[in-house]
Amino acid sequence: MFEPAVNGLNDASPASPTSSIISVEHVFKSVSDSTGTLTILRDIHFALAPRETAAIVGASGSGKSTLLSIIAGLDTPTQGTVHLAGQDLFAMSEDDRAALRAQKVGFVFQSFQLMGNLNALENVMLPLELSGTKNARAQATEMLRRVGLGERLGHYPKVLSGGEQQRVALARAFVVQPAVLLADEPTGSLDFATGEKVMALMFELNQELGTTLVLVTHDQGIAKRCERRITIEAGQVVQS
């Protein structure tokens, strides 16, 4: 079993732009309503190299999930930009950003986000079919076997345990061999033992497939297993 590096870094300084898969460049995010303007993110700036593992940590409301959404191009910054695989996300149209995500990014969520009307195999086949992959069934079957669900191909989410559903979500995310995997509290709905197994599998697949892994988590134990820790406090990156 692959054991991820533990180096205790809390360093958000940028890597070389030419070597980065993700470059977050002076990102600000503010929202306004009748009561005034709320600044969620303030001058976030860092870069991640291919294959790197990074945890975004901080208290609830610190801006972690907003930052992850901006990295994915699902939310737009008030100021600044993000380069993903060399592409300036916010110089692109929404359709072009969606196409880039389909090619380069996988997602894992706390709530699993599986299609309830599709069985495990069909859920994992879905992104392959959307991309026009011809042997989607064979690839999805192999990935489900890889995550220990080879005997559960025909089962629907409602009859799978939380841990099994999260493993289906992992298989769906990794089956397209994304350059980047973004995970938002991936063990938040799981008990400790199941969460440990899911995280071990996630890091193993990260190492095996060379995917850059970015986790949002409140769990410092998970964060310490990553090569980088980016701590957000009141919308800013802080050092400790």
Short mmCIF file of C-alpha atoms in Angstrom, two decimals:
data_model
loop_
_atom_site.label_atom_id
_atom_site.label_comp_id
_atom_site.label_asym_id
_atom_site.label_seq_id
_atom_site.Cartn_x
_atom_site.Cartn_y
_atom_site.Cartn_z
CA MET A 1 0.00 0.00 0.00
CA PHE A 2 1.35 3.37 -0.94
CA GLU A 3 2.15 5.62 2.03
CA PRO A 4 1.92 9.33 1.17
CA ALA A 5 4.67 11.64 2.26
CA VAL A 6 4.33 13.41 5.60
CA ASN A 7 6.51 16.49 5.76
CA GLY A 8 4.44 18.89 7.84
CA LEU A 9 4.61 21.73 5.34
CA ASN A 10 2.30 24.68 5.72
CA ASP A 11 3.74 26.50 2.75
CA ALA A 12 1.63 28.10 0.04
CA SER A 13 4.47 29.76 -1.83
CA PRO A 14 4.20 29.35 -5.61
CA ALA A 15 6.06 26.69 -7.54
CA SER A 16 7.70 27.53 -10.82
CA PRO A 17 4.93 28.58 -13.27
CA THR A 18 6.45 26.46 -16.01
CA SER A 19 6.23 23.32 -13.85
CA SER A 20 2.78 23.84 -12.33
CA ILE A 21 -0.46 22.06 -13.22
CA ILE A 22 -2.47 24.54 -11.10
CA SER A 23 -1.50 28.18 -10.63
CA VAL A 24 -3.75 30.37 -8.46
CA GLU A 25 -2.77 33.96 -9.11
CA HIS A 26 -3.78 36.72 -6.66
CA VAL A 27 -7.37 35.56 -6.37
CA PHE A 28 -9.94 37.68 -4.53
CA LYS A 29 -13.61 36.80 -4.10
CA SER A 30 -16.26 39.18 -2.77
CA VAL A 31 -20.06 39.06 -2.73
CA SER A 32 -22.42 41.98 -2.18
CA ASP A 33 -25.99 42.29 -0.93
CA SER A 34 -28.15 44.93 0.74
CA THR A 35 -26.02 44.82 3.89
CA GLY A 36 -22.75 45.52 2.10
CA THR A 37 -19.78 43.61 0.67
CA LEU A 38 -18.32 40.44 2.14
CA THR A 39 -14.78 39.47 1.11
CA ILE A 40 -14.46 35.68 1.10
CA LEU A 41 -10.93 35.31 -0.35
CA ARG A 42 -8.07 37.82 -0.20
CA ASP A 43 -5.06 37.63 -2.52
CA ILE A 44 -4.70 33.83 -2.69
CA HIS A 45 -1.54 32.93 -4.57
CA PHE A 46 0.11 29.49 -4.95
CA ALA A 47 0.98 26.84 -7.51
CA LEU A 48 0.97 23.04 -7.49
CA ALA A 49 3.16 20.71 -9.51
CA PRO A 50 1.98 17.60 -11.36
CA ARG A 51 1.51 14.59 -9.02
CA GLU A 52 1.60 16.84 -5.94
CA THR A 53 -0.84 16.29 -3.06
CA ALA A 54 -2.19 19.34 -1.24
CA ALA A 55 -4.70 19.90 1.55
CA ILE A 56 -6.64 23.14 1.87
CA VAL A 57 -7.49 23.48 5.55
CA GLY A 58 -9.18 26.02 7.78
CA ALA A 59 -12.22 26.62 9.94
CA SER A 60 -15.76 26.49 8.60
CA GLY A 61 -16.49 29.65 6.66
CA SER A 62 -12.82 30.40 5.97
CA GLY A 63 -13.29 30.13 2.19
CA LYS A 64 -11.93 26.62 1.51
CA SER A 65 -14.78 25.35 -0.62
CA THR A 66 -15.08 28.66 -2.48
CA LEU A 67 -11.38 28.40 -3.37
CA LEU A 68 -11.85 24.82 -4.61
CA SER A 69 -14.79 25.94 -6.79
CA ILE A 70 -12.66 28.71 -8.29
CA ILE A 71 -9.80 26.28 -8.98
CA ALA A 72 -12.33 24.13 -10.85
CA GLY A 73 -13.67 27.11 -12.78
CA LEU A 74 -17.14 26.53 -11.30
CA ASP A 75 -17.07 29.90 -9.55
CA THR A 76 -15.43 33.09 -10.81
CA PRO A 77 -13.07 35.31 -8.80
CA THR A 78 -13.69 39.00 -8.31
CA GLN A 79 -10.05 39.57 -9.16
CA GLY A 80 -7.15 37.35 -10.21
CA THR A 81 -7.14 34.14 -12.21
CA VAL A 82 -6.32 30.43 -12.22
CA HIS A 83 -4.25 28.58 -14.78
CA LEU A 84 -5.14 24.90 -15.11
CA ALA A 85 -2.91 22.75 -17.32
CA GLY A 86 -1.55 25.95 -18.87
CA GLN A 87 -4.99 27.39 -19.66
CA ASP A 88 -6.27 30.67 -18.17
CA LEU A 89 -9.66 29.53 -16.90
CA PHE A 90 -11.24 32.95 -16.75
CA ALA A 91 -10.14 33.98 -20.22
CA MET A 92 -12.27 31.08 -21.49
CA SER A 93 -16.00 30.83 -22.10
CA GLU A 94 -18.12 28.73 -19.73
CA ASP A 95 -18.44 26.05 -22.42
CA ASP A 96 -14.67 25.93 -22.90
CA ARG A 97 -14.11 25.71 -19.14
CA ALA A 98 -16.57 22.82 -18.98
CA ALA A 99 -14.74 21.05 -21.82
CA LEU A 100 -11.40 21.51 -20.04
CA ARG A 101 -12.85 20.13 -16.80
CA ALA A 102 -14.15 17.09 -18.65
CA GLN A 103 -10.67 16.44 -20.05
CA LYS A 104 -8.49 17.29 -17.05
CA VAL A 105 -10.43 17.25 -13.76
CA GLY A 106 -12.09 14.65 -11.56
CA PHE A 107 -14.30 15.45 -8.55
CA VAL A 108 -15.07 13.68 -5.29
CA PHE A 109 -17.65 15.15 -2.91
CA GLN A 110 -18.69 14.50 0.67
CA SER A 111 -22.22 13.68 -0.54
CA PHE A 112 -20.93 11.27 -3.25
CA GLN A 113 -23.08 12.85 -6.03
CA LEU A 114 -23.92 9.51 -7.65
CA MET A 115 -26.82 9.15 -10.09
CA GLY A 116 -29.48 7.21 -8.16
CA ASN A 117 -31.08 5.79 -11.30
CA LEU A 118 -27.78 4.30 -12.49
CA ASN A 119 -26.02 1.28 -11.02
CA ALA A 120 -22.36 1.36 -9.95
CA LEU A 121 -21.06 0.34 -13.36
CA GLU A 122 -23.25 2.86 -15.19
CA ASN A 123 -22.19 5.67 -12.82
CA VAL A 124 -18.53 4.99 -13.59
CA MET A 125 -19.18 4.58 -17.32
CA LEU A 126 -20.96 7.94 -17.53
CA PRO A 127 -17.93 10.28 -17.88
CA LEU A 128 -16.33 7.89 -20.36
CA GLU A 129 -19.48 7.81 -22.48
CA LEU A 130 -19.77 11.60 -22.37
CA SER A 131 -16.21 11.86 -23.70
CA GLY A 132 -16.90 9.34 -26.49
CA THR A 133 -14.72 6.53 -25.14
CA LYS A 134 -15.52 3.36 -27.10
CA ASN A 135 -14.60 0.75 -24.46
CA ALA A 136 -16.31 2.53 -21.56
CA ARG A 137 -17.80 -0.64 -20.05
CA ALA A 138 -14.49 -2.48 -19.91
CA GLN A 139 -12.62 0.50 -18.43
CA ALA A 140 -15.33 1.15 -15.84
CA THR A 141 -15.47 -2.52 -14.87
CA GLU A 142 -11.71 -2.63 -14.37
CA MET A 143 -11.70 0.53 -12.25
CA LEU A 144 -14.49 -0.77 -10.02
CA ARG A 145 -12.51 -3.97 -9.55
CA ARG A 146 -9.51 -1.80 -8.72
CA VAL A 147 -11.42 -0.16 -5.85
CA GLY A 148 -12.72 -3.49 -4.56
CA LEU A 149 -16.23 -3.39 -6.02
CA GLY A 150 -15.95 -5.98 -8.75
CA GLU A 151 -18.86 -7.90 -7.23
CA ARG A 152 -21.10 -4.82 -6.94
CA LEU A 153 -21.27 -3.67 -10.55
CA GLY A 154 -25.04 -3.99 -10.86
CA HIS A 155 -25.93 -2.50 -7.48
CA TYR A 156 -27.64 0.88 -7.23
CA PRO A 157 -26.44 3.59 -4.80
CA LYS A 158 -29.38 3.09 -2.42
CA VAL A 159 -28.22 -0.47 -1.59
CA LEU A 160 -24.53 0.45 -1.23
CA SER A 161 -22.96 1.52 2.07
CA GLY A 162 -21.49 5.01 2.41
CA GLY A 163 -17.98 3.65 1.96
CA GLU A 164 -19.01 1.71 -1.13
CA GLN A 165 -20.69 4.77 -2.60
CA GLN A 166 -17.54 6.82 -2.04
CA ARG A 167 -15.46 4.12 -3.72
CA VAL A 168 -17.82 4.27 -6.72
CA ALA A 169 -17.30 8.05 -6.72
CA LEU A 170 -13.52 7.53 -6.63
CA ALA A 171 -13.71 5.05 -9.51
CA ARG A 172 -15.81 7.51 -11.51
CA ALA A 173 -13.32 10.31 -10.82
CA PHE A 174 -10.19 8.31 -11.63
CA VAL A 175 -11.49 6.28 -14.59
CA VAL A 176 -10.84 9.19 -16.98
CA GLN A 177 -7.27 9.46 -15.60
CA PRO A 178 -7.60 13.17 -14.81
CA ALA A 179 -4.60 15.45 -14.46
CA VAL A 180 -6.21 16.91 -11.33
CA LEU A 181 -8.54 15.44 -8.71
CA LEU A 182 -10.46 17.91 -6.52
CA ALA A 183 -12.02 16.48 -3.36
CA ASP A 184 -14.28 18.41 -0.97
CA GLU A 185 -14.41 16.76 2.49
CA PRO A 186 -14.30 13.29 0.88
CA THR A 187 -14.57 11.44 4.23
CA GLY A 188 -17.00 13.82 5.91
CA SER A 189 -19.94 11.41 5.62
CA LEU A 190 -17.97 8.31 6.61
CA ASP A 191 -17.03 6.71 9.92
CA PHE A 192 -13.35 6.84 10.88
CA ALA A 193 -12.37 3.32 9.78
CA THR A 194 -14.16 3.60 6.43
CA GLY A 195 -12.73 7.08 5.89
CA GLU A 196 -9.22 5.75 6.48
CA LYS A 197 -9.71 3.06 3.85
CA VAL A 198 -11.09 5.55 1.32
CA MET A 199 -8.20 7.98 1.91
CA ALA A 200 -5.61 5.19 1.57
CA LEU A 201 -7.19 4.23 -1.75
CA MET A 202 -7.28 7.84 -2.93
CA PHE A 203 -3.58 8.36 -2.22
CA GLU A 204 -2.72 5.02 -3.81
CA LEU A 205 -4.56 5.94 -7.02
CA ASN A 206 -2.96 9.39 -6.95
CA GLN A 207 0.49 7.80 -6.90
CA GLU A 208 -0.36 5.12 -9.45
CA LEU A 209 -1.98 7.42 -12.03
CA GLY A 210 0.13 10.54 -11.42
CA THR A 211 -2.86 12.73 -10.63
CA THR A 212 -2.45 16.01 -8.74
CA LEU A 213 -4.66 15.73 -5.66
CA VAL A 214 -6.24 18.76 -3.95
CA LEU A 215 -8.31 18.08 -0.82
CA VAL A 216 -10.49 20.42 1.19
CA THR A 217 -10.61 19.02 4.71
CA HIS A 218 -11.03 20.03 8.34
CA ASP A 219 -9.20 16.86 9.41
CA GLN A 220 -5.59 17.67 10.29
CA GLY A 221 -4.71 13.97 10.23
CA ILE A 222 -5.66 13.80 6.55
CA ALA A 223 -3.92 17.12 5.86
CA LYS A 224 -0.63 15.85 7.31
CA ARG A 225 -0.63 13.00 4.81
CA CYS A 226 -0.39 15.51 1.96
CA GLU A 227 2.87 16.99 0.71
CA ARG A 228 1.47 20.52 1.03
CA ARG A 229 -0.89 22.16 3.51
CA ILE A 230 -2.50 25.44 2.50
CA THR A 231 -4.17 26.96 5.54
CA ILE A 232 -6.92 29.51 4.95
CA GLU A 233 -7.92 31.87 7.75
CA ALA A 234 -10.48 34.63 7.21
CA GLY A 235 -10.02 34.25 3.46
CA GLN A 236 -6.22 34.51 3.47
CA VAL A 237 -3.38 32.02 3.32
CA VAL A 238 -1.58 32.01 6.69
CA GLN A 239 1.71 30.51 7.83
CA SER A 240 2.22 28.65 11.12
#
